mmCIF file of C-alpha atoms in Angstrom:
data_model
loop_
_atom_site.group_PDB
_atom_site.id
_atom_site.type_symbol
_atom_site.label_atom_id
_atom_site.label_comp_id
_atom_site.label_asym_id
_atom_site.label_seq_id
_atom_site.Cartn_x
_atom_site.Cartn_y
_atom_site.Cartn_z
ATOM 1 C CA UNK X 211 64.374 116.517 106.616
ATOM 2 C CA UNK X 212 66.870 113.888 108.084
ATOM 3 C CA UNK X 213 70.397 114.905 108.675
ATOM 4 C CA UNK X 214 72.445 113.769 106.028
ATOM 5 C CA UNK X 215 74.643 112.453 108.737
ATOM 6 C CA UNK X 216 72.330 109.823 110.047
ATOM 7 C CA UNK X 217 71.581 108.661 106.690
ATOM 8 C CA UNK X 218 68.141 106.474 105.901
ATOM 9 C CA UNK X 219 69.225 103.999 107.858
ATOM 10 C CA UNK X 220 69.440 105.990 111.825
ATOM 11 C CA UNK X 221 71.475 103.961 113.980
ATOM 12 C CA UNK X 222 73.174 102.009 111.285
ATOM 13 C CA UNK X 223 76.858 102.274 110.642
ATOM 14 C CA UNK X 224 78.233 103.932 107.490
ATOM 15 C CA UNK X 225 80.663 102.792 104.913
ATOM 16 C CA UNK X 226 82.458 105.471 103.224
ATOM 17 C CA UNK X 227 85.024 105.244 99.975
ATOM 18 C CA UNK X 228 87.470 108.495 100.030
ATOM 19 C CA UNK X 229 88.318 109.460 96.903
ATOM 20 C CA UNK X 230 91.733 111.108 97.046
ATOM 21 C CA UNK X 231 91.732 113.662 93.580
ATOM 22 C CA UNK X 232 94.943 114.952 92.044
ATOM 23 C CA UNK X 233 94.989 116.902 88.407
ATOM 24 C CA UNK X 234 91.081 115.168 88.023
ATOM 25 C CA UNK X 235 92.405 112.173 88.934
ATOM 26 C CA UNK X 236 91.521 109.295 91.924
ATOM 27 C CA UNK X 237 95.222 108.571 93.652
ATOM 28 C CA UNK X 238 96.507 106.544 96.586
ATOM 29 C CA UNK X 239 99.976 106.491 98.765
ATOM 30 C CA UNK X 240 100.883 105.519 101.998
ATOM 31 C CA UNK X 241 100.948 108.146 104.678
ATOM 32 C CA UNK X 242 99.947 110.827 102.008
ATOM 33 C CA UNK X 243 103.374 110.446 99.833
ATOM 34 C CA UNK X 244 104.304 108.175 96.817
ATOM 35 C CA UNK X 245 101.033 108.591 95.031
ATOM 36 C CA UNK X 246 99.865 105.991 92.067
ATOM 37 C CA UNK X 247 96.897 106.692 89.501
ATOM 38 C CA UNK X 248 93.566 104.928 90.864
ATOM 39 C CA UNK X 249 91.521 105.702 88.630
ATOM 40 C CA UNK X 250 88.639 108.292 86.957
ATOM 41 C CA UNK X 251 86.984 109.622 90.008
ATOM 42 C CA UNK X 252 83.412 109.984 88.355
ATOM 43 C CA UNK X 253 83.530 106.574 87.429
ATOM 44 C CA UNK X 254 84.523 105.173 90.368
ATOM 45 C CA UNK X 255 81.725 107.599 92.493
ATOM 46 C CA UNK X 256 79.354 105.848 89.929
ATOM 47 C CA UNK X 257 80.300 101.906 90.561
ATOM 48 C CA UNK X 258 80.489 102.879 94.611
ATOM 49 C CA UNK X 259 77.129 103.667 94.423
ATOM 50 C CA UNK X 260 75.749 100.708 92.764
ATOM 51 C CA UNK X 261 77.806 98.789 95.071
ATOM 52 C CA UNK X 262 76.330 99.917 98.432
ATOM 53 C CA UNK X 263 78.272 102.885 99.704
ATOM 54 C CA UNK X 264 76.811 104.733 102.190
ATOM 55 C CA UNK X 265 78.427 108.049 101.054
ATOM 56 C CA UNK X 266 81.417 109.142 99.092
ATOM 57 C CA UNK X 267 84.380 111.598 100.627
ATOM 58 C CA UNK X 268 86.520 113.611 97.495
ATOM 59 C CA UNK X 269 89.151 115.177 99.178
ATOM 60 C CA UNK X 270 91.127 117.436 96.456
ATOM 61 C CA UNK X 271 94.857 116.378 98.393
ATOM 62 C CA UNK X 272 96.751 119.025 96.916
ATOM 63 C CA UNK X 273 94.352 122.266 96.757
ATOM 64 C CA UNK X 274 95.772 123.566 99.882
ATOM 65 C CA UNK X 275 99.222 122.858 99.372
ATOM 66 C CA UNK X 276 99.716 124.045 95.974
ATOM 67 C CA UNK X 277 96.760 126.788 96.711
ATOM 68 C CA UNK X 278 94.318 125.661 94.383
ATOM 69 C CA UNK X 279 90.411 125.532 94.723
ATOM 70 C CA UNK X 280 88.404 122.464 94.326
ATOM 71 C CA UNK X 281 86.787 121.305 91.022
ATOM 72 C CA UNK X 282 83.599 122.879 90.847
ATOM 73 C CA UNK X 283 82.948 120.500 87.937
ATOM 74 C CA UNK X 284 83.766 117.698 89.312
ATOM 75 C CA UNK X 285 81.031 117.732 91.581
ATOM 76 C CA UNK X 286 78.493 118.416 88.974
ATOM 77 C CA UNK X 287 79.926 115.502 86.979
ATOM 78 C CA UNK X 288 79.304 113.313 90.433
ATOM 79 C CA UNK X 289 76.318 115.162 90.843
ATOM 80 C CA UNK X 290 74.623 113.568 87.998
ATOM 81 C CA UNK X 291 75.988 110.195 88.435
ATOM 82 C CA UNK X 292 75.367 109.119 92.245
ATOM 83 C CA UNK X 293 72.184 109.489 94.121
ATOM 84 C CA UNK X 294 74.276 108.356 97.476
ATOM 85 C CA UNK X 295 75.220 111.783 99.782
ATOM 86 C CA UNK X 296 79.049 113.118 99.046
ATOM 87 C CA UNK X 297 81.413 115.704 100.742
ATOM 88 C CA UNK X 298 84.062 117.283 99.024
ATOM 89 C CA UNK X 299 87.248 119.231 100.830
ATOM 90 C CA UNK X 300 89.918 120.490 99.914
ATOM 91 C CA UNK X 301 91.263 124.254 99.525
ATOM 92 C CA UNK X 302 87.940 125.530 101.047
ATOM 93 C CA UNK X 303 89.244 128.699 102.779
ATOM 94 C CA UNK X 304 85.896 131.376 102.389
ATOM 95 C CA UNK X 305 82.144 130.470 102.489
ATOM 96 C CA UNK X 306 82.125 131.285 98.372
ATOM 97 C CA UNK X 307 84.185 128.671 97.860
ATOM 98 C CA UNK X 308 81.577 126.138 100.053
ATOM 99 C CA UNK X 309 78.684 127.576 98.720
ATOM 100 C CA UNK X 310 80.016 127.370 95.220
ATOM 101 C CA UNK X 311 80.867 123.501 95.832
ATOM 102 C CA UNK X 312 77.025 123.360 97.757
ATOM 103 C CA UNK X 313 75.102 124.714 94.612
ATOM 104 C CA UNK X 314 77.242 122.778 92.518
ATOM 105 C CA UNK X 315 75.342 119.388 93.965
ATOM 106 C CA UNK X 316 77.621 118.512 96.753
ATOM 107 C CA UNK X 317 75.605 117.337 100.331
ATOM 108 C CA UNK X 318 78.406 118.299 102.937
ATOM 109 C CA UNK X 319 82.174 120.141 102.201
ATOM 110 C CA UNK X 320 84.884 119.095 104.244
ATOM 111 C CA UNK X 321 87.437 122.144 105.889
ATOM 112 C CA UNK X 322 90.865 120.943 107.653
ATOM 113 C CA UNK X 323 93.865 123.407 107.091
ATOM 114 C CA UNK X 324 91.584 126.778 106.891
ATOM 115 C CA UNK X 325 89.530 125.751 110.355
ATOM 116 C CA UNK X 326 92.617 125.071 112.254
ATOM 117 C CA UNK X 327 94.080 128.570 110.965
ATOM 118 C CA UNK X 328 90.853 129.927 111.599
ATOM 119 C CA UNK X 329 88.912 128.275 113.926
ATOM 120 C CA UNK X 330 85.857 130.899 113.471
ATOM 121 C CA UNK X 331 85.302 129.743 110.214
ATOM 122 C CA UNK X 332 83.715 126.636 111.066
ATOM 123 C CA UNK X 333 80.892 129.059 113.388
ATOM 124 C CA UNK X 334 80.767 131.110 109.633
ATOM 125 C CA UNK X 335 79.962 127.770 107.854
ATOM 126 C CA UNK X 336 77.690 126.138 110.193
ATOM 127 C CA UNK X 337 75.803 129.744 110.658
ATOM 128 C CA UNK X 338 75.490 130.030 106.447
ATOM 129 C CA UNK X 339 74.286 126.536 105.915
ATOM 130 C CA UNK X 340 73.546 124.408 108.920
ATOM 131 C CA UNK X 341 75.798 122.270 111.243
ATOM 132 C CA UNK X 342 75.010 119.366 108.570
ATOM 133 C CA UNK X 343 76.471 120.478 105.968
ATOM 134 C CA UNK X 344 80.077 120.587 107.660
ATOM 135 C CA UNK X 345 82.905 118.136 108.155
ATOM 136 C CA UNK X 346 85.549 119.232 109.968
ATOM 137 C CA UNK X 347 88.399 116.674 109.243
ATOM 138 C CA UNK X 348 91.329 116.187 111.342
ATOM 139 C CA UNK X 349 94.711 114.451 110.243
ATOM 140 C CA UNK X 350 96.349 113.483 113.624
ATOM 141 C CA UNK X 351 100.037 112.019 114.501
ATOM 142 C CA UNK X 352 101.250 110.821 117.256
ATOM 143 C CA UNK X 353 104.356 112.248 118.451
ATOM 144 C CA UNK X 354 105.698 110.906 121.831
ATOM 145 C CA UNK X 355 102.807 110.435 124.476
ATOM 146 C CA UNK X 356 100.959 112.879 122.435
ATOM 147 C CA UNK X 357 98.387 113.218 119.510
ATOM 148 C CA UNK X 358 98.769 116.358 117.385
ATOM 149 C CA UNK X 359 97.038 118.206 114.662
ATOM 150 C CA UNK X 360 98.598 117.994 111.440
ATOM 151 C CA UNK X 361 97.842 120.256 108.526
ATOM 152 C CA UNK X 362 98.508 120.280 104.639
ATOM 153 C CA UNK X 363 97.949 116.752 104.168
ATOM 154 C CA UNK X 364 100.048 115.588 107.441
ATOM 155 C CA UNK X 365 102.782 118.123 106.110
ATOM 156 C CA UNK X 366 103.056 120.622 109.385
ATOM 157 C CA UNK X 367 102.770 119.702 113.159
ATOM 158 C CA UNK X 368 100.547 122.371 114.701
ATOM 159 C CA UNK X 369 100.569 123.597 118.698
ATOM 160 C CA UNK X 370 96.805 121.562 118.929
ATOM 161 C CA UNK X 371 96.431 118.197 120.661
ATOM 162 C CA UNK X 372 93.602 115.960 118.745
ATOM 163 C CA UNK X 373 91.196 115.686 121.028
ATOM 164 C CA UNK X 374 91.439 119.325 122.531
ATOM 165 C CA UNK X 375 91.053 120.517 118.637
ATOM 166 C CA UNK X 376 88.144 118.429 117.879
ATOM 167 C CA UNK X 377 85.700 119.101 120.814
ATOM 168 C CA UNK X 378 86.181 123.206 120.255
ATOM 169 C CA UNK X 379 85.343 122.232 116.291
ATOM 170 C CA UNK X 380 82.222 120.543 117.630
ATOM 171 C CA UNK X 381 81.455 123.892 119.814
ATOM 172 C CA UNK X 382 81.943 125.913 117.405
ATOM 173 C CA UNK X 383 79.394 123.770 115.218
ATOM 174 C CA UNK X 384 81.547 120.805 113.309
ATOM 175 C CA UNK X 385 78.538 118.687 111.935
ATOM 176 C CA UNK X 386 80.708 115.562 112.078
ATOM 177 C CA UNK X 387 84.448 114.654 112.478
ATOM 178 C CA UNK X 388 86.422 112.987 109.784
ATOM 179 C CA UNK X 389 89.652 111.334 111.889
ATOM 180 C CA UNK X 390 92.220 110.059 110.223
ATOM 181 C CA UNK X 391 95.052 109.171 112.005
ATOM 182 C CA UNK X 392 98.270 109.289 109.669
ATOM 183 C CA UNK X 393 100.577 106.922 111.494
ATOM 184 C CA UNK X 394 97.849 104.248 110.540
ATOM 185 C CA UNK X 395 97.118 106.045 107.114
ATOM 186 C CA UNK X 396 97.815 103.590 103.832
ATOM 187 C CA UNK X 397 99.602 100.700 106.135
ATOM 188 C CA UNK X 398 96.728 98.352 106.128
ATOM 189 C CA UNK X 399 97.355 97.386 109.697
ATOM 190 C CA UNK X 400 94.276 98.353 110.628
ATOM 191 C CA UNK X 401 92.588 101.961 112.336
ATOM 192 C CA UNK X 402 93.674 103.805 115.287
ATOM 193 C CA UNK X 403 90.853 101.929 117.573
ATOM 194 C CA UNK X 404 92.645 103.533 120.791
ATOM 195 C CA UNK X 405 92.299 106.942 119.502
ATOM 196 C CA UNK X 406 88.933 106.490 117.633
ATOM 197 C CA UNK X 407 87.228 105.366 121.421
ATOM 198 C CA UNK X 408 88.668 108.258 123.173
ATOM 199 C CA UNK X 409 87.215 110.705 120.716
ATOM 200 C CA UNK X 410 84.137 109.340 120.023
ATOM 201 C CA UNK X 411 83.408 108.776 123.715
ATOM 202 C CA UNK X 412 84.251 112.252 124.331
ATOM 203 C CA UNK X 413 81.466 113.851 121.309
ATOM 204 C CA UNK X 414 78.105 114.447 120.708
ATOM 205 C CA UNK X 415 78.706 114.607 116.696
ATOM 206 C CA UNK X 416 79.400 111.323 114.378
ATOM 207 C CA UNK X 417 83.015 110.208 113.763
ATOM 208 C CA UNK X 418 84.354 108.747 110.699
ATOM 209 C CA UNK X 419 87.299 106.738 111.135
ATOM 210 C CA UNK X 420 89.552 106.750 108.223
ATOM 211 C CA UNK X 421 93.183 105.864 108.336
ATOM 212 C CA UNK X 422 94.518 102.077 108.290
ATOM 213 C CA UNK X 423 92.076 99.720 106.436
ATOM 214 C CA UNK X 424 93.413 96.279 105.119
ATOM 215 C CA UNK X 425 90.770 94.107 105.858
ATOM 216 C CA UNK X 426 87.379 93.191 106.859
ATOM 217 C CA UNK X 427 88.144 92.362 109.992
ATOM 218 C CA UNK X 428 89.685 95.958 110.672
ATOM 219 C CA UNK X 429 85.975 97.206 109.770
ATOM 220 C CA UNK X 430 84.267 94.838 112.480
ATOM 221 C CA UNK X 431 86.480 96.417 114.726
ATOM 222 C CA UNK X 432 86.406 99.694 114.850
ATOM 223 C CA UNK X 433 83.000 99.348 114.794
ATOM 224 C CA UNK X 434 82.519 97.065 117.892
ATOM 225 C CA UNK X 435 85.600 98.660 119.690
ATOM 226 C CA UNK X 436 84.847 102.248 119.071
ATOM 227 C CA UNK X 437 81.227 102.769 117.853
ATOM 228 C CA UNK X 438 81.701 105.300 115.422
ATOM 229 C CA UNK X 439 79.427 106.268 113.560
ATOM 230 C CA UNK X 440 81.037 105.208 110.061
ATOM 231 C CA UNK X 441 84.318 103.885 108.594
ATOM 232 C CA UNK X 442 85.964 105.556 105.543
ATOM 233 C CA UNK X 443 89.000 103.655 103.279
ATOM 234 C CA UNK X 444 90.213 104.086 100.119
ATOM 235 C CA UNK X 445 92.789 101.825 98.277
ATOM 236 C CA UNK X 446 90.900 98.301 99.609
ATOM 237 C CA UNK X 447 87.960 99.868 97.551
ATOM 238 C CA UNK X 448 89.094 101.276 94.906
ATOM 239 C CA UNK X 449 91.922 98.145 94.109
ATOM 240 C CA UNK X 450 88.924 95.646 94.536
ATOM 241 C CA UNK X 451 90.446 94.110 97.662
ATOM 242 C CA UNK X 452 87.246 94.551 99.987
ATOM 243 C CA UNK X 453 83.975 94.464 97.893
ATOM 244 C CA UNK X 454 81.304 96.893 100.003
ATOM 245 C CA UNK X 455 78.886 94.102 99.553
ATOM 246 C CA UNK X 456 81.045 91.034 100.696
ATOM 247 C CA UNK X 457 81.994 93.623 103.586
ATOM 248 C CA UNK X 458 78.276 94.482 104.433
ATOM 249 C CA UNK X 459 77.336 90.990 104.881
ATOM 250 C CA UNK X 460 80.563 90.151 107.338
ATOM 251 C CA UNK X 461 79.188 93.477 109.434
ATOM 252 C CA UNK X 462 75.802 92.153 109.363
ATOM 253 C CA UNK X 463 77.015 88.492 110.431
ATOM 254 C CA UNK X 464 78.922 90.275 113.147
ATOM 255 C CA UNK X 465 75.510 91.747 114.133
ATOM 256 C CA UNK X 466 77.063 95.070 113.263
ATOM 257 C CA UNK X 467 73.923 97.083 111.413
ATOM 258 C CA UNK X 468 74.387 98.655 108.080
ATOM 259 C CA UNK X 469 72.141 99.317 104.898
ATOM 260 C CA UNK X 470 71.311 97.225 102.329
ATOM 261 C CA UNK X 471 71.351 98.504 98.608
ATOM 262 C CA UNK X 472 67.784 98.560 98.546
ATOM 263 C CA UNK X 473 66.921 101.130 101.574
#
């Protein structure tokens, strides 16, 4: 069985819609504040998929802060729409609530808050279903010469530095990094290139850069200036301002691989 990391395709580089879920519904701000409706999350998993995404991220942004788990039935409802691989975080604090979200039809969950406040529950996760099936995401700030851990959607600074944080997660059996780096987050000035090198230089595991999309361009380079594995965005997509397709070709021209539809 291939890693549902690598995807079909090996080598070639991943692009991944985040779908940002509030009350059942898809939402967008900038830097995780001053949300606006985006649209029915099931539908817009559904038109992704035809489109070309590589995978889908659902990220429930408020079921840690307002201590809520994860729609169980929203996955089944994506479950039987998409045929594309999905993770889904968000208020994941115990393997029940994982395995729950697992059986329910999701390929990977996502942990951020619970594995910094418990780092040993990333070793539980990876032990109970394989490194694969975990994403350890990591919402990162820069304060003064320093990156830091956030948690609770970029709410509260932690003692961590980024980089320190995400190659223990990795030890400890991360399956991937999700790195989004919230001074870039909803600005559309592009991703944190700088930061997105030095970690992805540093692991053994795929990053996902997420945090700063506005344009095609920003998508050529992170991949040529970092080599991540796979760059995620949300309100380009889901506002129609980058079409995956139109983007897939400009990668492709840019002799950057990625899937077709077809694969």
């Amino acid at each position: 069985m291939s890693s549902p990391f690598r995807g079909r395709g090996g080598l070639a580089k991943r692009i991944i819609p985040c779908l940002d879920v509030k009350d059942g519904r898809t939402v967008k701000g900038v830097n995780f504040v001053d949300l606006r409706d985006a649209g029915d999350p099931v539908e817009l998993a559904w038109n992704y998929s035809r489109q070309g995404a590589d995978e889908l991220v659902f990220l429930d942004i408020t079921a840690t802060h307002e201590r809520r788990k994860t729609m169980v039935e929203l996955v089944k409802s994506v479950a039987r729409q998409i045929n594309i691989p999905f993770t889904i975080g968000g208020g994941i604090n115990e393997i029940a609530d994982a395995d729950a979200l697992l059986n329910a039809g999701a390929d990977k969950i996502s942990i951020n808050s619970a594995a910094v406040r418990n780092p040993a529950f990333i070793d539980e996760l990876a032990k109970a279903f394989g490194v694969q099936f975990v994403v350890v995401a990591v919402d990162t700030k820069s304060i003064g010469d320093k990156n830091i851990v956030h948690l609770n959607g970029g709410r509260i600074p932690t003692e961590k530095e980024t980089l320190d944080w995400i190659l223990e997660a990795e030890s400890r059996g991360a399956g991937e990094i999700l790195l989004t780096s919230m001074n870039h987050d909803g600005t559309k000035n592009g991703f944190d290139n700088g930061l997105l090198k030095l970690v992805n230089d540093a692991v053994h595991i795929p990053v996902i850069a997420s945090g700063g999309a506005g344009s095609v361009q920003h998508f050529v380079d992170v991949f040529e200036k970092t080599n991540v594995d796979a760059a995620l965005a949300a309100s380009v997509f889901h506002y129609g301002e980058i079409l995956i397709p139109n983007l897939k070709e400009i990668l492709r021209q840019n002799n950057i691989e990625v899937r077709t539809i077809a694969e």
